[in-house]
């Protein structure tokens, strides 16, 4: 019988509980089903579909709007008892099994979304087996590296400040420690690398390839998740390298909008709220902001997990009547986070935090840690321990 152990290196999860991942996918499906159905797209491509925002998007659209979905992600399967693979691998499988039970198409491509080959394979599949066209393309990729498909050069992103170093408190979930970190300003090379990896270039390449192949339906929509944040995290996010990458996505949205005009298509930047994900847990200082914010938002009844936030985005905003846009045309579901009283209370709260009290009921470290654990299949509500062998895990097909 396999033993699943939660192991961390800093704020990176190393262990996985495949059965817990499956239960969490089922929990999210249940959440969406309890909200009932909504009118939405029927053929959806999600790039970055295996965890957090991308997975939640897939679940909401499939089980809320009855969409067939293609999910592209980069995940690892099990090799042996010590190398069980990644959570996203098992999320993909759990999603496909549940969707197929409801006669929905759920095709998984597990490969490098940045390559030309991946784009062509997905296009061939859309043409030959997916009805020929998609009406929504969701770009929800987060990565630390990208190989340029034309030059073969590999770029690395760096989450850094610009100009001046930033000094502030951070949390290490492995040691349950609250400590002071100094974030050095990025070099020109790090700025360029982050733009290449987390900017909008690959989103644009996907949309150009899909348009060129004539697999975009008339009126197609493409969404891309951004984050703007507030003065509390601007020095290291909005005003740092990631902020530049997100601004690049704003620019690429304009380019995409221009070339989609003849098919009445639209590129939509969605400024999403701060949530606990694999990607956000390694942003320096961000966990401290989150435990303050989550505490305040939980008390106000506005704290959301990815599935809650994403389902509200598509059900109520994109395909509903409650959309809120800013002057730049971006969709702003993050208005609950940005609410002035929420921000003022969060600021006051995080100023009081220190080594001794960050893990008490003063803040929401407990919520952050539980949400982080759930990403790898631990601390999942409704999970019941079961026996499973490595052979059984290896036999699962994505
Ligand atoms: P995540 O780390 O949970 O998911 C990233 C996804 O990208 C996974 O499905 C992964 O398999 C896939 N991926 C990574 N490299 C790939 C590659 N080379 N080829 C194919 N797939 C690959 O990330 P998260 O946090 O859900 O982020 C998604 C987007 O949402 C990002 O643009 C992020 O900036 C944005 N966002 C996140 C917020 C947060 O608080 N986590 C807030 C607002 C926006």
Short mmCIF file of C-alpha atoms and ligand atoms in Angstrom, two decimals, residues 47-54 72-75 111-114 139-143 145 198 224-227 237 246 270-280 286, ligand 1:
data_model
loop_
_atom_site.label_atom_id
_atom_site.label_comp_id
_atom_site.label_asym_id
_atom_site.label_seq_id
_atom_site.Cartn_x
_atom_site.Cartn_y
_atom_site.Cartn_z
CA UNK A 47 -4.04 26.42 -21.99
CA UNK A 48 -2.74 25.71 -18.46
CA UNK A 49 -5.73 23.54 -17.51
CA UNK A 50 -4.41 21.25 -14.80
CA UNK A 51 -4.44 23.33 -11.65
CA UNK A 52 -5.92 26.32 -9.83
CA UNK A 53 -7.38 28.95 -12.15
CA UNK A 54 -7.15 26.87 -15.35
CA UNK A 72 -3.17 21.68 -22.30
CA UNK A 73 -0.77 21.33 -19.38
CA UNK A 74 2.75 20.30 -18.45
CA UNK A 75 2.67 17.60 -15.78
CA UNK A 111 3.09 18.73 -23.32
CA UNK A 112 4.92 22.01 -23.67
CA UNK A 113 2.34 24.62 -24.66
CA UNK A 114 5.13 26.98 -25.77
CA UNK A 139 -4.93 31.28 -21.39
CA UNK A 140 -4.05 30.35 -17.79
CA UNK A 141 -0.44 29.39 -17.98
CA UNK A 142 2.08 30.07 -15.23
CA UNK A 143 5.64 28.91 -15.70
CA UNK A 145 10.73 28.83 -17.97
CA UNK A 198 5.02 35.45 -18.39
CA UNK A 224 -6.14 35.77 -20.00
CA UNK A 225 -5.81 36.04 -16.20
CA UNK A 226 -3.96 39.03 -14.86
CA UNK A 227 -3.26 40.49 -11.43
CA UNK A 237 4.24 42.59 -7.94
CA UNK A 246 1.09 41.57 -17.09
CA UNK A 270 -9.51 39.29 -16.58
CA UNK A 271 -7.94 40.81 -13.47
CA UNK A 272 -8.41 37.96 -11.01
CA UNK A 273 -8.20 38.00 -7.24
CA UNK A 274 -5.28 36.81 -5.10
CA UNK A 275 -5.59 33.07 -4.43
CA UNK A 276 -3.35 30.31 -3.10
CA UNK A 277 -1.78 28.44 -5.99
CA UNK A 278 1.48 26.72 -6.83
CA UNK A 279 2.52 29.83 -8.72
CA UNK A 280 1.49 32.42 -6.12
CA UNK A 286 2.75 37.45 -1.07
P1 LIG B 1 -0.75 27.26 -11.60
O1 LIG B 1 0.72 27.09 -11.36
O2 LIG B 1 -1.70 26.70 -10.61
O3 LIG B 1 -1.14 26.64 -13.04
C1 LIG B 1 -0.33 26.83 -14.16
C2 LIG B 1 -0.77 25.92 -15.28
O4 LIG B 1 0.13 26.12 -16.38
C3 LIG B 1 -0.74 24.42 -14.95
O5 LIG B 1 -1.83 23.79 -15.59
C4 LIG B 1 0.56 23.96 -15.61
O6 LIG B 1 0.58 22.58 -15.98
C5 LIG B 1 0.55 24.83 -16.84
N1 LIG B 1 1.87 24.96 -17.47
C6 LIG B 1 3.01 25.49 -16.96
N2 LIG B 1 3.99 25.42 -17.89
C7 LIG B 1 3.47 24.85 -18.99
C8 LIG B 1 3.98 24.50 -20.27
N3 LIG B 1 5.24 24.76 -20.62
N4 LIG B 1 3.14 23.90 -21.15
C9 LIG B 1 1.85 23.62 -20.81
N5 LIG B 1 1.32 23.94 -19.63
C10 LIG B 1 2.12 24.53 -18.73
O7 LIG B 1 -0.97 28.84 -11.81
P2 LIG B 1 -2.15 29.87 -11.49
O8 LIG B 1 -1.81 30.58 -10.25
O9 LIG B 1 -3.49 29.24 -11.64
O10 LIG B 1 -1.92 30.95 -12.66
C11 LIG B 1 -2.61 30.98 -13.87
C12 LIG B 1 -2.68 32.43 -14.34
O11 LIG B 1 -3.47 33.18 -13.40
C13 LIG B 1 -1.32 33.14 -14.41
O12 LIG B 1 -1.29 33.99 -15.53
C14 LIG B 1 -1.32 33.96 -13.13
O13 LIG B 1 -0.47 35.10 -13.22
C15 LIG B 1 -2.79 34.36 -13.07
N6 LIG B 1 -3.24 34.87 -11.78
C16 LIG B 1 -2.95 34.21 -10.60
C17 LIG B 1 -3.32 34.76 -9.39
C18 LIG B 1 -2.99 34.07 -8.09
O14 LIG B 1 -3.16 34.70 -7.03
N7 LIG B 1 -2.58 32.81 -8.14
C19 LIG B 1 -4.06 36.02 -9.31
C20 LIG B 1 -4.43 36.57 -10.59
C21 LIG B 1 -3.98 36.02 -11.77
#
